[in-house]
Structures are given as structure tokens and as C-alpha cells.
PDB file of C-alpha atoms in Angstrom:
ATOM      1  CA  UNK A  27     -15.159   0.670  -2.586  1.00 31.00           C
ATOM      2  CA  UNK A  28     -14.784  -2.911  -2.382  1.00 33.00           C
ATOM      3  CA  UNK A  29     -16.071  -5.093   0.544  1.00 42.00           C
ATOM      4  CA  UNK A  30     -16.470  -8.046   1.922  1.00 51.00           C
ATOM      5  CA  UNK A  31     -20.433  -9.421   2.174  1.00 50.00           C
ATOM      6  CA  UNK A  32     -22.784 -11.990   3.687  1.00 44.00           C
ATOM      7  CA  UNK A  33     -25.550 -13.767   1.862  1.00 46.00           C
ATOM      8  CA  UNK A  34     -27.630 -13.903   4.710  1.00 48.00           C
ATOM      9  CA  UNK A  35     -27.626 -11.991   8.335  1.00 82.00           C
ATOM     10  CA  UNK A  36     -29.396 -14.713  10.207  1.00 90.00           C
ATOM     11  CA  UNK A  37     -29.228 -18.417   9.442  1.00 92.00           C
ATOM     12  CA  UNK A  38     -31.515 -20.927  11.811  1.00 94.00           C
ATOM     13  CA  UNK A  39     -31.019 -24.706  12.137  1.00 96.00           C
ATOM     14  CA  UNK A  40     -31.750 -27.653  13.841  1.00 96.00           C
ATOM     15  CA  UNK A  41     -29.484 -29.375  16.164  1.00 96.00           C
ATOM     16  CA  UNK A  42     -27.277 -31.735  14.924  1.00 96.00           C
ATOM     17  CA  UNK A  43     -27.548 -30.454  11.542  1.00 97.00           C
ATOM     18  CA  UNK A  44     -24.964 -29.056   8.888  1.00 96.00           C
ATOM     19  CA  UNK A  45     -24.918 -25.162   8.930  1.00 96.00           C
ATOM     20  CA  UNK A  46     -23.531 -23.338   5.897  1.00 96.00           C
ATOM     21  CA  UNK A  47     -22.484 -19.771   5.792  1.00 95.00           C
ATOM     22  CA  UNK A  48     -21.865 -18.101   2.807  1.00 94.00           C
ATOM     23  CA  UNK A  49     -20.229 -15.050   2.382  1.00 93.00           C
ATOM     24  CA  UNK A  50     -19.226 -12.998  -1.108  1.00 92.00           C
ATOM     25  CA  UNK A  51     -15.643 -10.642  -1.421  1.00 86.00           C
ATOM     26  CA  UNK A  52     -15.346  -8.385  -4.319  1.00 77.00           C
ATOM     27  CA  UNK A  53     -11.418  -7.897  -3.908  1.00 86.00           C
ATOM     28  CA  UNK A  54      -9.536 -10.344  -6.371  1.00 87.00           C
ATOM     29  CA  UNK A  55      -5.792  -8.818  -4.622  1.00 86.00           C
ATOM     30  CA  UNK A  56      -7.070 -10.320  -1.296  1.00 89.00           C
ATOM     31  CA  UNK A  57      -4.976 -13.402  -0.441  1.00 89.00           C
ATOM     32  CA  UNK A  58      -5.649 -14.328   3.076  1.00 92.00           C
ATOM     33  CA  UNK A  59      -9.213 -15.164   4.472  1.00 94.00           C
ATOM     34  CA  UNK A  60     -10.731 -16.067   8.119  1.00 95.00           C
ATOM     35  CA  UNK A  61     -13.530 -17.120   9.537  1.00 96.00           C
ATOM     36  CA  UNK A  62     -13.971 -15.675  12.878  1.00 96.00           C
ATOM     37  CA  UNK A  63     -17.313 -16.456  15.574  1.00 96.00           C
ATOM     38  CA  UNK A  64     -18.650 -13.886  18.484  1.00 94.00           C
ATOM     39  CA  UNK A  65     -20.554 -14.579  21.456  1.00 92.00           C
ATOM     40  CA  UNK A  66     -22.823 -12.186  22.816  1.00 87.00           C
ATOM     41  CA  UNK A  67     -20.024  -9.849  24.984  1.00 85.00           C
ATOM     42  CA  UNK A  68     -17.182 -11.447  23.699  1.00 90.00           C
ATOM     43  CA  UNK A  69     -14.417 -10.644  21.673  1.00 92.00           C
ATOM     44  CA  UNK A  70     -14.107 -12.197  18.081  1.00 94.00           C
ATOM     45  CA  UNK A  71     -12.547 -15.980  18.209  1.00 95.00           C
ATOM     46  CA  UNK A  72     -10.314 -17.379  15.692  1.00 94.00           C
ATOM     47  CA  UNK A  73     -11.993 -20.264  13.928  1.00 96.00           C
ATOM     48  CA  UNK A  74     -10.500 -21.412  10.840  1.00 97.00           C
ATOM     49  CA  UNK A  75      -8.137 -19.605   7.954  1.00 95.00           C
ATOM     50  CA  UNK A  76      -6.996 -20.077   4.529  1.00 96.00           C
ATOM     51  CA  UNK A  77      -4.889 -18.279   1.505  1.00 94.00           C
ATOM     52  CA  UNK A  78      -5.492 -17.747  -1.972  1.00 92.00           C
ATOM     53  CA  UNK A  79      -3.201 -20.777  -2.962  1.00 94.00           C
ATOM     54  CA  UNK A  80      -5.876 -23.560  -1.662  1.00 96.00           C
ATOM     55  CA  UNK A  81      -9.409 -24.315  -2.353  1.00 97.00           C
ATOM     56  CA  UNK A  82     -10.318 -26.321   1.239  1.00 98.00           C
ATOM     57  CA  UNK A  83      -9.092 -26.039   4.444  1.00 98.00           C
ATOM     58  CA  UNK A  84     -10.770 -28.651   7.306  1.00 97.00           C
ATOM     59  CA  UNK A  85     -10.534 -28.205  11.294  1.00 95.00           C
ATOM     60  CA  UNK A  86     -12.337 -29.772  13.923  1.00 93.00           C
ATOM     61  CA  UNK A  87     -16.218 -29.586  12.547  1.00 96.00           C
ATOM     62  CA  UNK A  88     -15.258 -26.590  10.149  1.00 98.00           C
ATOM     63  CA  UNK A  89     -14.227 -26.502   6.729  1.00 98.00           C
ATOM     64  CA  UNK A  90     -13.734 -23.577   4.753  1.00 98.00           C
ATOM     65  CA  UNK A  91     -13.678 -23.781   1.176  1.00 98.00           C
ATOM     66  CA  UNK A  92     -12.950 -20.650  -1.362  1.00 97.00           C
ATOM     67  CA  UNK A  93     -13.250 -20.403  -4.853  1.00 96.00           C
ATOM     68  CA  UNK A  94     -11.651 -17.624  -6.423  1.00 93.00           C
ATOM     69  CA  UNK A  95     -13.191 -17.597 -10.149  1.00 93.00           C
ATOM     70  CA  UNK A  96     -16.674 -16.459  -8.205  1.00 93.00           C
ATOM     71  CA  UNK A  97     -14.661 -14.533  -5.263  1.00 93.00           C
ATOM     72  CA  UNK A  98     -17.091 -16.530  -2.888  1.00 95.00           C
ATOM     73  CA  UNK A  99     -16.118 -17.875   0.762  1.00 95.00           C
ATOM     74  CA  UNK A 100     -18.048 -20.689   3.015  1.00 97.00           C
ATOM     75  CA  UNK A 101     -17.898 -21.792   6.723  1.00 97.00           C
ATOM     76  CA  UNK A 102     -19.360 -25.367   6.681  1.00 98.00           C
ATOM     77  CA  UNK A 103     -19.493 -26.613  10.142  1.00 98.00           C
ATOM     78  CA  UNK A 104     -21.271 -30.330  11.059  1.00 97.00           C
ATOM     79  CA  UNK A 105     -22.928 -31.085  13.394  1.00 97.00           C
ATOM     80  CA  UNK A 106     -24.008 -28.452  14.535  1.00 97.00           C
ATOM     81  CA  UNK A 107     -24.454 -27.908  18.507  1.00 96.00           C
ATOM     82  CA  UNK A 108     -26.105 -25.271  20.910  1.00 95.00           C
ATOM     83  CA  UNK A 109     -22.529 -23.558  21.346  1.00 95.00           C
ATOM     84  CA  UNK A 110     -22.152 -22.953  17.813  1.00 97.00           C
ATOM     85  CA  UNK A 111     -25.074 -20.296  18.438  1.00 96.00           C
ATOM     86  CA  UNK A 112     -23.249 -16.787  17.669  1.00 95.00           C
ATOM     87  CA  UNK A 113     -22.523 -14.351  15.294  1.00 94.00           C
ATOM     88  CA  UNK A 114     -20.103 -15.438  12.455  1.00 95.00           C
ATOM     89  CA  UNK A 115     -17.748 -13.017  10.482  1.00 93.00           C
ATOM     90  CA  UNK A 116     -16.014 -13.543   7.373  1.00 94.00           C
ATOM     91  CA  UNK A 117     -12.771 -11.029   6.952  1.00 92.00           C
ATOM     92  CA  UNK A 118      -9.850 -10.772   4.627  1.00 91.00           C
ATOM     93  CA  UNK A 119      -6.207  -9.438   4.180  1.00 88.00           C
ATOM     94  CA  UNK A 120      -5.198  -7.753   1.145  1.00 75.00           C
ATOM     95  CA  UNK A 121      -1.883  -8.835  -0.879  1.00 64.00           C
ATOM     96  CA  UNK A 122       0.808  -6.630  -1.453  1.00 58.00           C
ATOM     97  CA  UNK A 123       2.067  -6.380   1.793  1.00 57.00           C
ATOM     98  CA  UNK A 124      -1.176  -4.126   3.391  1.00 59.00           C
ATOM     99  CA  UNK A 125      -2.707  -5.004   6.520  1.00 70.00           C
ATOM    100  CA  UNK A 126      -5.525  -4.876   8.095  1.00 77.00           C
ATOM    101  CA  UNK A 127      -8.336  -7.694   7.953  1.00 86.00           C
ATOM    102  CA  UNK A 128     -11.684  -5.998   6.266  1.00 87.00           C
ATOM    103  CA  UNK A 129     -14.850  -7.802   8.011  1.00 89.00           C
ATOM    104  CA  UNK A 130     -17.789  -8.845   6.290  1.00 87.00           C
ATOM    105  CA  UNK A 131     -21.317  -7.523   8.311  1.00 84.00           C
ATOM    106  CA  UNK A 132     -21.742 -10.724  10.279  1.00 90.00           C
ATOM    107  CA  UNK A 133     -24.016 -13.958  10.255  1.00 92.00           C
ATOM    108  CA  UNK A 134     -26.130 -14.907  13.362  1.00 92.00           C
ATOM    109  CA  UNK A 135     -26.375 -18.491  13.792  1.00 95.00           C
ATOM    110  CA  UNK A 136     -29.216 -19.516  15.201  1.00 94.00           C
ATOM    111  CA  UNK A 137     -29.190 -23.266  16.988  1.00 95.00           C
ATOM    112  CA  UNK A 138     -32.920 -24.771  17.123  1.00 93.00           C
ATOM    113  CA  UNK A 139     -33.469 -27.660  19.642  1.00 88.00           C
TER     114      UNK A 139
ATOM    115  CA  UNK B  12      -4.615 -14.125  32.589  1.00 64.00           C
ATOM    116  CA  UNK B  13      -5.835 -13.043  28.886  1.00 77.00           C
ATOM    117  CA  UNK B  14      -3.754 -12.954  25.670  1.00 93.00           C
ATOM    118  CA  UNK B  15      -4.998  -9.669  24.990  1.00 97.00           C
ATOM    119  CA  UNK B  16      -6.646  -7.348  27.944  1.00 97.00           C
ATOM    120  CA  UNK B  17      -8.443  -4.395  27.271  1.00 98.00           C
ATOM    121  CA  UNK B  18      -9.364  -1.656  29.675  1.00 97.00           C
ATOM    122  CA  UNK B  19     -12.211  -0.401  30.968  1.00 97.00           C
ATOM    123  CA  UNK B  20     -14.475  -2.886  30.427  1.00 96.00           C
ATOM    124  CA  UNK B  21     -17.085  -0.324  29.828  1.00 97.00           C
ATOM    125  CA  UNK B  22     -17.022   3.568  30.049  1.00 97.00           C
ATOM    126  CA  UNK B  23     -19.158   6.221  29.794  1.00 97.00           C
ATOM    127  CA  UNK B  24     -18.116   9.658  29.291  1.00 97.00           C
ATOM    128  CA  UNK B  25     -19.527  13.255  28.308  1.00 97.00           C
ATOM    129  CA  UNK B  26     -18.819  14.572  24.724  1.00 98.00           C
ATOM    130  CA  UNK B  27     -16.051  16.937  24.343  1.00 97.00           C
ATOM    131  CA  UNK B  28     -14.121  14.581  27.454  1.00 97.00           C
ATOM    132  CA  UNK B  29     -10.822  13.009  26.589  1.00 96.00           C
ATOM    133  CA  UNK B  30     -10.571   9.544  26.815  1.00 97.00           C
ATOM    134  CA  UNK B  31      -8.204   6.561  26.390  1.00 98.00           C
ATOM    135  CA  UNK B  32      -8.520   3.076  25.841  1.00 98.00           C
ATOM    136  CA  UNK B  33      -5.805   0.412  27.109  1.00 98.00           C
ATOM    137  CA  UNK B  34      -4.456  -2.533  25.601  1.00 98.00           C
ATOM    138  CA  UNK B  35      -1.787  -4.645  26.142  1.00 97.00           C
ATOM    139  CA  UNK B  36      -0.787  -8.372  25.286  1.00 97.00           C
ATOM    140  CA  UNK B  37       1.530 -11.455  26.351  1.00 96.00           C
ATOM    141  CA  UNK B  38       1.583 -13.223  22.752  1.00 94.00           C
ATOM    142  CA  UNK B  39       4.646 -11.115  22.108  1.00 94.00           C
ATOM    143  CA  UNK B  40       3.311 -10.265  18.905  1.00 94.00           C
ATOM    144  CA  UNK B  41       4.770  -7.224  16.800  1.00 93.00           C
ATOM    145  CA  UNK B  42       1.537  -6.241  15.432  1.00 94.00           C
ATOM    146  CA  UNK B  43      -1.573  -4.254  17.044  1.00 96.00           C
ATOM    147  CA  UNK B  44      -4.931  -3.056  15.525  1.00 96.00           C
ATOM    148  CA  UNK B  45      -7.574  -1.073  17.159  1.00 97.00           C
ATOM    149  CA  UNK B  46     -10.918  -2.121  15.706  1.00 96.00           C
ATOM    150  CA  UNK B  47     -14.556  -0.660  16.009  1.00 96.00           C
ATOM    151  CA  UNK B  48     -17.307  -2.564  16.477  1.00 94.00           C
ATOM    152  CA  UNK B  49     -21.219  -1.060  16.022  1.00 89.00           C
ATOM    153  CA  UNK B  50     -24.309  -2.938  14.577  1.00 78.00           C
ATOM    154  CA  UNK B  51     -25.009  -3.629  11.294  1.00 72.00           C
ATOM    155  CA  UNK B  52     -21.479  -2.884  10.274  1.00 74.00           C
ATOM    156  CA  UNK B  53     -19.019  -5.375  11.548  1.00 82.00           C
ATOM    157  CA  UNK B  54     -15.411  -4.696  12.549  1.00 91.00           C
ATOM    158  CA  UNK B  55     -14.128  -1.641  10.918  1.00 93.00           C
ATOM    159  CA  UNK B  56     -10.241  -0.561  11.373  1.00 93.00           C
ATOM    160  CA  UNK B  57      -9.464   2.236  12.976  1.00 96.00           C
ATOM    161  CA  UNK B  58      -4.979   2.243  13.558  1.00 96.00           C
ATOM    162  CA  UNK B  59      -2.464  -0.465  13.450  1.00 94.00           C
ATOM    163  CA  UNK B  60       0.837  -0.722  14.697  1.00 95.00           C
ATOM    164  CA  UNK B  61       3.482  -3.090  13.323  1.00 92.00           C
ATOM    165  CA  UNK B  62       5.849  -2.311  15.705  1.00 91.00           C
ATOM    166  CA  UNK B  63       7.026   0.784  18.265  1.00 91.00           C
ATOM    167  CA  UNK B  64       7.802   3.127  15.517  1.00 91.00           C
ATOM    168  CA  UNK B  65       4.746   2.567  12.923  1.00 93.00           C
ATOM    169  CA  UNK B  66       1.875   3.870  13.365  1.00 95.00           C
ATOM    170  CA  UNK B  67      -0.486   3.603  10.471  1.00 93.00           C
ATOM    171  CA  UNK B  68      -4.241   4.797   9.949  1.00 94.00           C
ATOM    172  CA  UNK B  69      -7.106   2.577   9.177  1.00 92.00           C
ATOM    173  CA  UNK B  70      -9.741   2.801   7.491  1.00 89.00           C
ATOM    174  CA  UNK B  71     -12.209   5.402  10.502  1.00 94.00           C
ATOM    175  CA  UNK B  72      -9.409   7.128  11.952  1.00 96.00           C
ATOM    176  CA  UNK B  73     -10.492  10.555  11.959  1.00 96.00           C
ATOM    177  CA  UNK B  74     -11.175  11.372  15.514  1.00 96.00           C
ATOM    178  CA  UNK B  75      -8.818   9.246  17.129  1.00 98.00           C
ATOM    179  CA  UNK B  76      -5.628   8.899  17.971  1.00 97.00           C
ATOM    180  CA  UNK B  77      -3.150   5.650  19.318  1.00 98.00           C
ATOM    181  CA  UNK B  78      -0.164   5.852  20.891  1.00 97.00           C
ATOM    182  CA  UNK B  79       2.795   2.422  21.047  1.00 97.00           C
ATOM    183  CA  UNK B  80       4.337   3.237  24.310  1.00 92.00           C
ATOM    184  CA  UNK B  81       5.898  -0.806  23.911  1.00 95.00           C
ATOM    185  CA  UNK B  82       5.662  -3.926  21.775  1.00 95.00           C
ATOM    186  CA  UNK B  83       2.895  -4.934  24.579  1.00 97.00           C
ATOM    187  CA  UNK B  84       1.019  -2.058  24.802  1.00 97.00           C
ATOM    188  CA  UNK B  85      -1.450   0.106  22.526  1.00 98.00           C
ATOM    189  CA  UNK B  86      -3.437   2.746  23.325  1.00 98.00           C
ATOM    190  CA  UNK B  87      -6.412   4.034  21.836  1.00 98.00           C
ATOM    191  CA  UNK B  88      -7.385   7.783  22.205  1.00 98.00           C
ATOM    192  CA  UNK B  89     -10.507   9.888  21.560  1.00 97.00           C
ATOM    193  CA  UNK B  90      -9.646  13.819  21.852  1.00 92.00           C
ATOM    194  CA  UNK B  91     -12.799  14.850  22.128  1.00 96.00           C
ATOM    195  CA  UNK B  92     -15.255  12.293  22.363  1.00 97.00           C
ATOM    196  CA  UNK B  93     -18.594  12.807  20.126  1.00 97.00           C
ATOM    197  CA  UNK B  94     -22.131  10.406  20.845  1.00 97.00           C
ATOM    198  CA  UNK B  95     -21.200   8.941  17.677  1.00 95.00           C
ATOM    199  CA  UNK B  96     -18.036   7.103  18.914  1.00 97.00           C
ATOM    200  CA  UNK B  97     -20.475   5.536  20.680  1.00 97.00           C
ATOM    201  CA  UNK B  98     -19.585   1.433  19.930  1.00 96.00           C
ATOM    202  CA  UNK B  99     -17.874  -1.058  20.825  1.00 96.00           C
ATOM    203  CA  UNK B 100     -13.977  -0.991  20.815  1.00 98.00           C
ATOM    204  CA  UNK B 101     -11.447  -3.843  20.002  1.00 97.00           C
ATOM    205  CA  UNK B 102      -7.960  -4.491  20.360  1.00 98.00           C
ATOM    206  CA  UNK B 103      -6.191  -7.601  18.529  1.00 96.00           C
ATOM    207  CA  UNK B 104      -2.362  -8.597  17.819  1.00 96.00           C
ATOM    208  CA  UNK B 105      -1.070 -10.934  15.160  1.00 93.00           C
ATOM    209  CA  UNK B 106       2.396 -12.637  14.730  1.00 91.00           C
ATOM    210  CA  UNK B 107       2.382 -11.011  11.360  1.00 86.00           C
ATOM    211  CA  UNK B 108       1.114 -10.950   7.627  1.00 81.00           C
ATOM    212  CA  UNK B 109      -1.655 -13.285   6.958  1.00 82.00           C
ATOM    213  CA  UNK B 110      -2.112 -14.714  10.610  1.00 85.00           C
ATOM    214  CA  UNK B 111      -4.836 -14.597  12.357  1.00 87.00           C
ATOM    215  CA  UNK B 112      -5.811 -12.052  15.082  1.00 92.00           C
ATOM    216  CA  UNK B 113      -6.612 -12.880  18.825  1.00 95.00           C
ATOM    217  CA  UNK B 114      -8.997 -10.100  19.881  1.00 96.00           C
ATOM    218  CA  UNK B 115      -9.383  -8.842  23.252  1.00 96.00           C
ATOM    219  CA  UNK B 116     -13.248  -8.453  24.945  1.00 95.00           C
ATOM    220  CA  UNK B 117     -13.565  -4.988  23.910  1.00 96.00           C
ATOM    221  CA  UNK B 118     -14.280  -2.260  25.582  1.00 97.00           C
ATOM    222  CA  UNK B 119     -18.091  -0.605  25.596  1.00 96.00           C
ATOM    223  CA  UNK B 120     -17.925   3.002  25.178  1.00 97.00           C
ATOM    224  CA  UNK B 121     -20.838   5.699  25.210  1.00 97.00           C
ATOM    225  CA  UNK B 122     -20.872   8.935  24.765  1.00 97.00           C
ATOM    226  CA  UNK B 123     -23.094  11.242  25.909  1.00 97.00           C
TER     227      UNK B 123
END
């Protein structure tokens, strides 16, 4: 069936760098996408959304940017910092009035000094 | 006090047992999911609630069963628990279509 999918599982980079995670959907009804980031014994956290009418979306440090024609999804976040170390989910809502966010597998972000 | 509280923290029970999992939540929110959580495999649903009378299964819900006693509360039950239910367990609300979640801290569950 169709899923949502990472590019990568982990992703290292320095401090203070850009970090970029990718991650690929294969439903074209989904209209409604989230990025959501998980500590180590923590529940998932809320970081950033956007729907199938917009391209970019920008919050503190994140932007998430989706382009439809290649059903593709990013988390860009600057800057990066030692508390942006964690696991990083992709997940989205299907159209038509059905609920239930499908999560991607997960991206660990790793934070080098 | 959390948005969304989950309970126990962390359990461990024999297979074949009955068990429940709690949730309840303060956002007021109509909507509850039950979510499991095991490596490799993300955040795969289970039920979800959109309000005291629906009840709706997920995508793993053979096995379990949930129960809406009130808009606040959710309960997740295994009737017979089997070593692979083993995972971690998630509860999360939303306001409503294409809003984001807020997830509880899960609840660890083995079964042995």
C-alpha cells in the first residue's frame, strides 16, 4: 500500500550548521503534512505543519517546504544546535475526510560538536 | 500538569493477561488516537475516536480493543496480551481534521 518514506535514517552534522531532512510520500489524496521530533523517552512534539494548498511554510529555525509534482517533503532547520539531536518523523493526513496521520520510519539527527 | 497523560508509565505483564492502557487530556479536544510505537517502523495507528460515540479502527487493530468512557478519556485494551504487543504505546488528541496532534509520553509495555 502506499506510505510515507525517509531518504535517510540517520543524518550527522556539525553544530551550527543547516540540517536537511528529506522525506518521500507516495499518496497524491494526502492534503495535510507534519513534521514531528522525539527525544529519547519522550512523546512525539509538534514542530511545524502545512497543507496541500502551499509550497513553504517557515517557523522559528524550521521551514518546511513540499512539492507536490514529485510528492516529496523537507524539514530545513538552521542553525542547528545540540537540542535539535532526536529522531525526526514526517506524517500525513489523507483528504476526503479520513483520519489518522500515517508516519514515515523516522530520521535520527545527529548534532556533532 | 500534562496536556495528554498516559498511564502506567511502563508495564510488564504475562501473555494471555488482560491489560489496559489510560489516557486522558485537558485540551478539550474531540478527537483521540491510540498509536504504536516499535523500531524500525514508526508510529502506526491502532483506534481513533472522534468523539464518545465513534469508535473507528486503525490501521493494527486486531488484538486490541479501546473504550471512550468521556470526551477526556480513552482507553486502550489488550484482551490477551501476546510478546509481540511488546512496544511502545501512544495516546494523542487533535482539535480536528488537519491539526496537529499533541502526544502523550507513552506508555512501555512488554509482554512476556
Amino acid at each position: 500500500g502506499e506510505s510515507v518514506g525517509l531518504h535517510l535514517p540517520t543524518l550527522s552534522v556539525q553544530e551550527g550548521d543547516n540540517s536537511i531532512i528529506n522525506c518521500a510520500y507516495s499518496n497524491s489524496a494526502s492534503d495535510y503534512f507534519i513534521w514531528y521530533k522525539q527525544e529519547s523517552g519522550k512523546g512525539p512534539q509538534f514542530i511545524i505543519d502545512i497543507r496541500s494548498n502551499m509550497d513553504k511554510r517557515q517557523g522559528q529555525r524550521v521551514t518546511v517546504l513540499l512539492n507536490k509534482t514529485v510528492k516529496h517533503l523537507s524539514l530545513q532547520i538552521a542553525a542547528t544546535q545540540p537540542g535539535d539531536s532526536a529522531v525526526y518523523f514526517c506524517a500525513e493526513n489523507l483528504g476526503g475526510g479520513a483520519d489518522g496521520l500515517t508516519f514515515g520510519k523516522g530520521t535520527h539527527l545527529i548534532i556533532q560538536p | 500538569d500534562a496536556d495528554v497523560t498516559q498511564t502506567p508509565r511502563n508495564r510488564i505483564t504475562k501473555t494471555g493477561k488482560r491489560i489496559m492502557l489510560e489516557c486522558s487530556q485537558t485540551k478539550g479536544h474531540d478527537r483521540m488516537y491510540w498509536y504504536r510505537q516499535d523500531p524500525g517502523l514508526g508510529l502506526r495507528l491502532i483506534y481513533y475516536s472522534f468523539d464518545v460515540k465513534d469508535i473507528n479502527k486503525g490501521e493494527i487493530s486486531d488484538g486490541y480493543s479501546v473504550s471512550r468512557q468521556a470526551q477526556a478519556k480513552f482507553s486502550l485494551s489488550l484482551e490477551s496480551a501476546i510478546p509481540n504487543q511488546t512496544a511502545l504505546y501512544f495516546c494523542a488528541t487533535s482539535p480536528g481534521h488537519n491539526y496537529g496532534y499533541t502526544f502523550g509520553s507513552g506508555t512501555r509495555l512488554t509482554v512476556v
